[in-house]
PDB file of C-alpha atoms in Angstrom:
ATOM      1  CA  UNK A  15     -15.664  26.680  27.647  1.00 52.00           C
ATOM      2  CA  UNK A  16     -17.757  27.903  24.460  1.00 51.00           C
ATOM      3  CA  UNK A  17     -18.845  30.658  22.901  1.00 51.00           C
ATOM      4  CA  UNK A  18     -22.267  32.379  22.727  1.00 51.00           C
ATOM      5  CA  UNK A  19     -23.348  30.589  20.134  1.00 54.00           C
ATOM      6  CA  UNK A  20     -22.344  27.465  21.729  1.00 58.00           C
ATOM      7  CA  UNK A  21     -20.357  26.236  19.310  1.00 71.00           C
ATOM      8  CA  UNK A  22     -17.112  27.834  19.006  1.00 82.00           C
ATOM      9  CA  UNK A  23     -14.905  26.972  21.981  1.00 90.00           C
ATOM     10  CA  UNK A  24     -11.361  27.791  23.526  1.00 92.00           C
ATOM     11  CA  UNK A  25     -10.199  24.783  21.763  1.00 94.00           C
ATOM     12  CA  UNK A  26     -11.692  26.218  18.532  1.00 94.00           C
ATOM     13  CA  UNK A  27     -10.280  29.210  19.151  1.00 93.00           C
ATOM     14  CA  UNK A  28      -6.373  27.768  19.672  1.00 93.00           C
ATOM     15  CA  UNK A  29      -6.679  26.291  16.259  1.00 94.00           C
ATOM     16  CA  UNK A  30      -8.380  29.004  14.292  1.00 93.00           C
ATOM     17  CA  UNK A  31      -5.257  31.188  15.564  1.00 94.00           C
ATOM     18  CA  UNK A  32      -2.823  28.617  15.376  1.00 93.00           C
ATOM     19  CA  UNK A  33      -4.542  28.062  11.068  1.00 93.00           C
ATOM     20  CA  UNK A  34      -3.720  31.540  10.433  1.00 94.00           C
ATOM     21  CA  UNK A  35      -0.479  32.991  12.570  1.00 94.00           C
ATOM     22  CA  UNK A  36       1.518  29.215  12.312  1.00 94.00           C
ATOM     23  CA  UNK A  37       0.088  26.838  10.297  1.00 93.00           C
ATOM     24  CA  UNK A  38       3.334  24.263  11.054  1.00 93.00           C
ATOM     25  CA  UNK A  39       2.390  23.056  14.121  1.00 92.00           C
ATOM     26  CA  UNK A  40      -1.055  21.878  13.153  1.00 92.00           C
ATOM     27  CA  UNK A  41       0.408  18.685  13.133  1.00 92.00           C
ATOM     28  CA  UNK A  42       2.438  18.681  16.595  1.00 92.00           C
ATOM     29  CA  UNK A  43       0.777  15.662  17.914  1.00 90.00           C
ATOM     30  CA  UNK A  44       2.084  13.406  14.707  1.00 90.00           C
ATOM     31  CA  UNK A  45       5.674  13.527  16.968  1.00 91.00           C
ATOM     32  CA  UNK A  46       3.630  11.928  19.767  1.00 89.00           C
ATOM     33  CA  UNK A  47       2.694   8.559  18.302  1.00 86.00           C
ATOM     34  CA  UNK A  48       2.913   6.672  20.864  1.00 88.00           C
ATOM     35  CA  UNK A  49       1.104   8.702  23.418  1.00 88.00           C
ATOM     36  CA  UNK A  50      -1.834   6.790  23.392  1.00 87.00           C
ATOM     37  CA  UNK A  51       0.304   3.340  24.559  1.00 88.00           C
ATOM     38  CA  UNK A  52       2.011   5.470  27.196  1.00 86.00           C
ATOM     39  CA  UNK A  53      -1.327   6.897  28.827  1.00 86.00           C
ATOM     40  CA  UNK A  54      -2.311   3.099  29.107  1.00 86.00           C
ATOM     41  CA  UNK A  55       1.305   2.522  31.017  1.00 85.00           C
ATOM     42  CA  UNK A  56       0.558   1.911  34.859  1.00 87.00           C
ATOM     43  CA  UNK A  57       3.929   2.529  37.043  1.00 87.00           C
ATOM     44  CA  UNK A  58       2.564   0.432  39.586  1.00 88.00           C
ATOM     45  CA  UNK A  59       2.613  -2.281  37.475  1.00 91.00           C
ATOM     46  CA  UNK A  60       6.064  -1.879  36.339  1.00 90.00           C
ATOM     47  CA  UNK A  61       7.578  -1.607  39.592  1.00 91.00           C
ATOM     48  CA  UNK A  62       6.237  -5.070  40.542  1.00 93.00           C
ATOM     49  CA  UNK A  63       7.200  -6.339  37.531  1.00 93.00           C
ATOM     50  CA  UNK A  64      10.505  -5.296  37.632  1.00 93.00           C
ATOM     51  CA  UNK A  65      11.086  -6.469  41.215  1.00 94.00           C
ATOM     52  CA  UNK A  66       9.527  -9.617  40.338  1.00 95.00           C
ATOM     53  CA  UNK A  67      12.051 -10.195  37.903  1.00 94.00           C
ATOM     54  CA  UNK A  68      14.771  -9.359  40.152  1.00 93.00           C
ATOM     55  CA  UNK A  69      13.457 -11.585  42.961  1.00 93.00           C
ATOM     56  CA  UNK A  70      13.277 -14.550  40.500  1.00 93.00           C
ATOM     57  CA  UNK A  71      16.846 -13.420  39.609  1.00 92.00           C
ATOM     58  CA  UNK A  72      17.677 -13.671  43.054  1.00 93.00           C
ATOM     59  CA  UNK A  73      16.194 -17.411  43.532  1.00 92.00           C
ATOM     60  CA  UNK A  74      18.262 -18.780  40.537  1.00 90.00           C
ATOM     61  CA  UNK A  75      21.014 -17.569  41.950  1.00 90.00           C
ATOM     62  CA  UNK A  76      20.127 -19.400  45.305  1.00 90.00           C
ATOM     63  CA  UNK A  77      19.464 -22.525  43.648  1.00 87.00           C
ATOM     64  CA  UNK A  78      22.632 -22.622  41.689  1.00 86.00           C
ATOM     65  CA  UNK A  79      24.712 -22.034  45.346  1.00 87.00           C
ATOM     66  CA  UNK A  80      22.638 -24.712  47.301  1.00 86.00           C
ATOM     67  CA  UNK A  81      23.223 -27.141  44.753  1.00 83.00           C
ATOM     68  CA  UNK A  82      26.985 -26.631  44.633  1.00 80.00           C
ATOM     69  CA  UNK A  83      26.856 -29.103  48.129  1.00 79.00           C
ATOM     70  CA  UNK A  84      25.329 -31.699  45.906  1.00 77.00           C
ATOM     71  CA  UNK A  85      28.274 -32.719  44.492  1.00 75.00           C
ATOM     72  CA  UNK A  86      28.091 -34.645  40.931  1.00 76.00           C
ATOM     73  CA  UNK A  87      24.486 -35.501  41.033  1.00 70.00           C
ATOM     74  CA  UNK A  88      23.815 -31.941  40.510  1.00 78.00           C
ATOM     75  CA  UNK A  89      26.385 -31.820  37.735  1.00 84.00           C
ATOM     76  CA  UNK A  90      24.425 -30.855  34.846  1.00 87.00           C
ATOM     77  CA  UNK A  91      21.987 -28.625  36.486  1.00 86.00           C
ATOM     78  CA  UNK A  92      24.643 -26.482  37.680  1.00 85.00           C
ATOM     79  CA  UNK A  93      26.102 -25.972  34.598  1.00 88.00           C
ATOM     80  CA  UNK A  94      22.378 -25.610  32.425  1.00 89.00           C
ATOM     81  CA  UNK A  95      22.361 -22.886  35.564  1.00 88.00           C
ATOM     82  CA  UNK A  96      25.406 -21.123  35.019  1.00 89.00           C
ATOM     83  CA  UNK A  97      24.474 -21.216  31.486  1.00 90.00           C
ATOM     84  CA  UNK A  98      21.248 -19.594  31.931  1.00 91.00           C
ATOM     85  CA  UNK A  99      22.597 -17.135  34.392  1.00 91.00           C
ATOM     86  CA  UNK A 100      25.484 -15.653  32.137  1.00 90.00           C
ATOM     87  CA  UNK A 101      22.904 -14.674  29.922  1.00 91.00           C
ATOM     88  CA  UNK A 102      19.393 -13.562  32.341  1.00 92.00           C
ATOM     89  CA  UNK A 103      21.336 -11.631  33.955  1.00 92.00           C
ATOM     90  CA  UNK A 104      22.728  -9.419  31.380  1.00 92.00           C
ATOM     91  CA  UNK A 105      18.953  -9.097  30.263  1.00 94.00           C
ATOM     92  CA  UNK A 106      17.999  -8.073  33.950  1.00 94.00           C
ATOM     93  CA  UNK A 107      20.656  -5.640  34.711  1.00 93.00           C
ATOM     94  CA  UNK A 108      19.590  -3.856  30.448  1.00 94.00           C
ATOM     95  CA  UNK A 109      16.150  -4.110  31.804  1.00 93.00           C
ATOM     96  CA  UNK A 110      16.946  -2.466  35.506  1.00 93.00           C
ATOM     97  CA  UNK A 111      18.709   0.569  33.392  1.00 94.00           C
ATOM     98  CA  UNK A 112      15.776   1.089  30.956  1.00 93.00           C
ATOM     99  CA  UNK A 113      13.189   1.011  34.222  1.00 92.00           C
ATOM    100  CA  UNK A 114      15.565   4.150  35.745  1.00 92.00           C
ATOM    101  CA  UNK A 115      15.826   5.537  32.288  1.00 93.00           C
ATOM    102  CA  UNK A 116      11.419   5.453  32.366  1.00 89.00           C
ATOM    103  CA  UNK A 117      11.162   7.185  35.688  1.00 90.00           C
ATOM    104  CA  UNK A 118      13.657   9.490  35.039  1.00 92.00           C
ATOM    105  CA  UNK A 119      11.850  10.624  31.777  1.00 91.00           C
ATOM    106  CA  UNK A 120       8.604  10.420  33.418  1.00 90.00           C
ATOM    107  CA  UNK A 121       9.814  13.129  36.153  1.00 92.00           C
ATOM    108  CA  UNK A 122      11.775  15.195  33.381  1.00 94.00           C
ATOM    109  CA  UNK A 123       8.427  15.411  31.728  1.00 89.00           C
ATOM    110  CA  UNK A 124       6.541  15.966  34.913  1.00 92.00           C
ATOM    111  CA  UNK A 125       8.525  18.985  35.681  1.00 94.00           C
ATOM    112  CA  UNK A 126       8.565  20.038  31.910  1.00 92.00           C
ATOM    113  CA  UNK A 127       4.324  20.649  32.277  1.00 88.00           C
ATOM    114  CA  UNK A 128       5.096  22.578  35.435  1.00 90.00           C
ATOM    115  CA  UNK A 129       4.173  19.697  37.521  1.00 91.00           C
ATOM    116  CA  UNK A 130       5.799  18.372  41.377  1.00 92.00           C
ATOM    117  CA  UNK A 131       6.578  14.556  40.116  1.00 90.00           C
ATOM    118  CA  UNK A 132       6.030  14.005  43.904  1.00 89.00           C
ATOM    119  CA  UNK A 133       2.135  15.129  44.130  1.00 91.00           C
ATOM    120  CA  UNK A 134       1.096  14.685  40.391  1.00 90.00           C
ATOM    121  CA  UNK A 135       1.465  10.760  38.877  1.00 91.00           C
ATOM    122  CA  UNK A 136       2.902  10.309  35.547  1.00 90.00           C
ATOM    123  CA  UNK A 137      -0.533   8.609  34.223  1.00 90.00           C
ATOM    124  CA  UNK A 138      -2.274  11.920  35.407  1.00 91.00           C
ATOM    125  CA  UNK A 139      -0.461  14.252  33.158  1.00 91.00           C
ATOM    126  CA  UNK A 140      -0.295  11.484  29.824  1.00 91.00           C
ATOM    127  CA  UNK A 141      -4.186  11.203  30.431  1.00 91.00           C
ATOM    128  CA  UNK A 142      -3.931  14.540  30.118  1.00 91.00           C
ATOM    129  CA  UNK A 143      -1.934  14.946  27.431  1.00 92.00           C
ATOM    130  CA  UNK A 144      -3.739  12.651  25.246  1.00 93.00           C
ATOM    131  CA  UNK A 145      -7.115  14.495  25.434  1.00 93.00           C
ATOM    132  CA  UNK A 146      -5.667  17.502  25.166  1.00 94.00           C
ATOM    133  CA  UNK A 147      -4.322  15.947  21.683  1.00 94.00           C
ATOM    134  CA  UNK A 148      -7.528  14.383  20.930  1.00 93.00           C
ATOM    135  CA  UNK A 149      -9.498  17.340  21.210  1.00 94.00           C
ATOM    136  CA  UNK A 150      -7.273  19.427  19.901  1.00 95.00           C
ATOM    137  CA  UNK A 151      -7.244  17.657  16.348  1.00 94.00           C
ATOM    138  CA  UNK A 152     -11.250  17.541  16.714  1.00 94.00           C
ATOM    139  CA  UNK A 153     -11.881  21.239  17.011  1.00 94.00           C
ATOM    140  CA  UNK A 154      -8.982  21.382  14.030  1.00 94.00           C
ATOM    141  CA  UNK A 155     -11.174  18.678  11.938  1.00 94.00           C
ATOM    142  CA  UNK A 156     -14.769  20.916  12.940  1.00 93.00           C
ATOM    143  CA  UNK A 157     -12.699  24.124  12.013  1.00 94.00           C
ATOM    144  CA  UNK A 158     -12.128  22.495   8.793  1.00 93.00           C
ATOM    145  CA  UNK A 159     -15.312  21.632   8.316  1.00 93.00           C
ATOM    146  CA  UNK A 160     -16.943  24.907   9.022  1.00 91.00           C
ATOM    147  CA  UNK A 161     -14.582  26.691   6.713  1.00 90.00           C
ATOM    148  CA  UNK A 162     -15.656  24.574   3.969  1.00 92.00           C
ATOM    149  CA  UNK A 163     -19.282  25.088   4.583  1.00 91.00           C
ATOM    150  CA  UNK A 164     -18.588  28.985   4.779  1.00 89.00           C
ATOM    151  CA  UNK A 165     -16.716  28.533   1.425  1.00 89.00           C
ATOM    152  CA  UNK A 166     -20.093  25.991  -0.387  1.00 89.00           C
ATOM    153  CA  UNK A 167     -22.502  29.033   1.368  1.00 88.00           C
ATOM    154  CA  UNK A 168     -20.520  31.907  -0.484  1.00 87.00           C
ATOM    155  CA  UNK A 169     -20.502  30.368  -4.035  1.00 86.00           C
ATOM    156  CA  UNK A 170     -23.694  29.254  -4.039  1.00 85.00           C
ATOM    157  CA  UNK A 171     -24.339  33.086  -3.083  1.00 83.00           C
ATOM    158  CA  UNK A 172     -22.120  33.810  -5.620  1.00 81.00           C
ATOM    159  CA  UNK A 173     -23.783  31.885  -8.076  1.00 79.00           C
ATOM    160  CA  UNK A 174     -27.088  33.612  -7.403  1.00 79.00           C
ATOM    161  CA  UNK A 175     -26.316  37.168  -7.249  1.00 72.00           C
ATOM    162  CA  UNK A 176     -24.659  36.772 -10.235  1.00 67.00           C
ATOM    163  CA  UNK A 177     -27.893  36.595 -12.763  1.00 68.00           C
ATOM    164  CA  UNK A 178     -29.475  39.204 -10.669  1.00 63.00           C
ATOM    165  CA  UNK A 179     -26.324  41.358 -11.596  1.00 63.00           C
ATOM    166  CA  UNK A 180     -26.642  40.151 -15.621  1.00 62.00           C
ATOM    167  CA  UNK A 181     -30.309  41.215 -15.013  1.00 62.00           C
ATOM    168  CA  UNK A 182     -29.223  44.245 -13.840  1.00 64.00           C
ATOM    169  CA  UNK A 183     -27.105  45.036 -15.984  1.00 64.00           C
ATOM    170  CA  UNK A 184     -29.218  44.196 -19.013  1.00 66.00           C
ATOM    171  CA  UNK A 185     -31.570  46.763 -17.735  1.00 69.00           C
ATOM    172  CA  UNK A 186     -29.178  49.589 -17.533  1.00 72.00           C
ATOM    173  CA  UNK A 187     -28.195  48.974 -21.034  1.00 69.00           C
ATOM    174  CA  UNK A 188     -32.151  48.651 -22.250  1.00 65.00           C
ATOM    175  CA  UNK A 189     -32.625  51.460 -20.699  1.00 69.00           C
ATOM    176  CA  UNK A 190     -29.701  53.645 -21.957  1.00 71.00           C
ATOM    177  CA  UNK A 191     -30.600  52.482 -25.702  1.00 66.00           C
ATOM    178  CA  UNK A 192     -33.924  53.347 -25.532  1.00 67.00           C
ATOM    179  CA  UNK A 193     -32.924  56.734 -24.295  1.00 68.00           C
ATOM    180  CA  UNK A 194     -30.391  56.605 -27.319  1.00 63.00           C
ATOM    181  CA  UNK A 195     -33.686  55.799 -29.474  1.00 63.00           C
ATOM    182  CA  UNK A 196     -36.151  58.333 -27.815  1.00 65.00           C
ATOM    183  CA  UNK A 197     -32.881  61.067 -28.715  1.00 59.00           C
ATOM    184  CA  UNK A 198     -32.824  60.297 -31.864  1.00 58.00           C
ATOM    185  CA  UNK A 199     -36.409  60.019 -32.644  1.00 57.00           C
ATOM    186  CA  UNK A 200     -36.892  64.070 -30.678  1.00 53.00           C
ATOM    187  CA  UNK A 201     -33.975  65.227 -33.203  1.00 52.00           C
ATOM    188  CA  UNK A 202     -35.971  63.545 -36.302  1.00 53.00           C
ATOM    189  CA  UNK A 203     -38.819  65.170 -35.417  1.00 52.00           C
ATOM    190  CA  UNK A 204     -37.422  68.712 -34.635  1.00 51.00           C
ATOM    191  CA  UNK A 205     -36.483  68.925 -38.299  1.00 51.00           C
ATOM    192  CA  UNK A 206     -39.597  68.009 -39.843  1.00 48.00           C
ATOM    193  CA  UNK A 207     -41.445  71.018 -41.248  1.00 49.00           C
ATOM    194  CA  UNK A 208     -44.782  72.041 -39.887  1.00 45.00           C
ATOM    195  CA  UNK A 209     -47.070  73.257 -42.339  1.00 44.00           C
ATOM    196  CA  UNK A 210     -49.622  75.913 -41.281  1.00 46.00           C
ATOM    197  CA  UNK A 211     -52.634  77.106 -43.654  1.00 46.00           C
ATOM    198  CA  UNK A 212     -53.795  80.847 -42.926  1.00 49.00           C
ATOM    199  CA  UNK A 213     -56.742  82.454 -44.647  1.00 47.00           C
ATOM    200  CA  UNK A 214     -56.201  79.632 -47.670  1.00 49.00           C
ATOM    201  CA  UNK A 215     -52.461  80.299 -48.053  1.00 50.00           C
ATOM    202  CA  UNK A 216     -49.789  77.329 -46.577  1.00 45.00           C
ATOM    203  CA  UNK A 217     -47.027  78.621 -45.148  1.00 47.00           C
ATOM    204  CA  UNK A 218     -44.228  76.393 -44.288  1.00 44.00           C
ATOM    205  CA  UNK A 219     -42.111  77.117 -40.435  1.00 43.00           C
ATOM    206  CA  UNK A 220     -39.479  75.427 -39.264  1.00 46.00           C
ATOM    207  CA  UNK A 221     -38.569  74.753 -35.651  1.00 45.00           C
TER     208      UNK A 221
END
């Protein structure tokens, strides 16, 4: 959506207001770091890896019994087994926790954006996120921009009016001295006498 003049848009708009009424969350989307690794996260793939894991879990497990009936040829396998599975399966069951931790936090935030978790996938409403973010720091960046054009435009304007104002003001002060002058030089001249000659005789008169 954009304005008139086709280059102000809603986006524009959100951060002009945001600039002016609260400047502190400019920055919101510096506490979501990682978003752009999470809108490349594909549940899909997690699930399969995580039930591949278990599955291969599950195998080892197999193994280890089957070879219990091979009595001491299988010594040392068994026990590189066990070995193995005291520890991978530790690591599988942190793993299976952390996987029910993600969905549960991918609903939560689901539901958080007003969204059914049900009809709306998690990578719909990261994607979504993310270009909100990304545009959103864009129009901030063009708003920016524009302000400091606005700000070059008005002192440049500044810088011109201002010897047109000198001028002008140079003129005013010509013209109040010669006024000054022209004063002066009517009140010389009003007491100068002013001689008349009548029938031979001068006679002096004063204005």
């Amino acid at each position: 959506m954009r304005a008139r003049n086709n280059k102000m848009t809603l986006m524009h708009y959100l951060c002009k207001v945001l600039a002016n009424k609260l400047p502190e969350l400019l920055d919101f989307w510096k506490d979501l770091s990682n978003l752009e690794h999470a809108s490349k996260i594909q549940l899909r793939f997690l699930a399969e890896e995580m039930q591949a894991v278990s599955k291969g879990l599950e195998k080892i497990v197999q193994e280890l019994s089957m070879s219990e009936n091979d009595g001491s040829v299988s010594e040392n396998f068994r026990k590189a087994l066990k070995e193995f599975l005291c520890f991978a399966e530790g690591e599988v069951r942190s793993l299976a926790s952390l996987y029910s931790g993600v969905g549960r936090n991918m609903d939560a935030l689901i539901l958080y954006f007003g969204e059914d978790p049900s009809r709306c996938p998690f990578e719909q409403v990261v994607s979504t996120l993310f270009n909100f973010v990304r545009m959103f720091k864009k129009a901030h960046e063009e708003n920016c921009k524009q302000l400091e054009v606005e700000k070059r435009k008005a002192e440049k304007e500044a810088a011109t009016e201002k010897p047109k104002i000198n001028a002008s003001e140079k003129e005013i002060e010509h013209s109040i001295h010669s006024q000054e002058e022209m004063g002066d030089g009517i009140s010389g001249q009003c007491g100068m006498p002013i001689y008349k000659v009548d029938s031979g005789n001068s006679q002096v008169c004063s204005r």
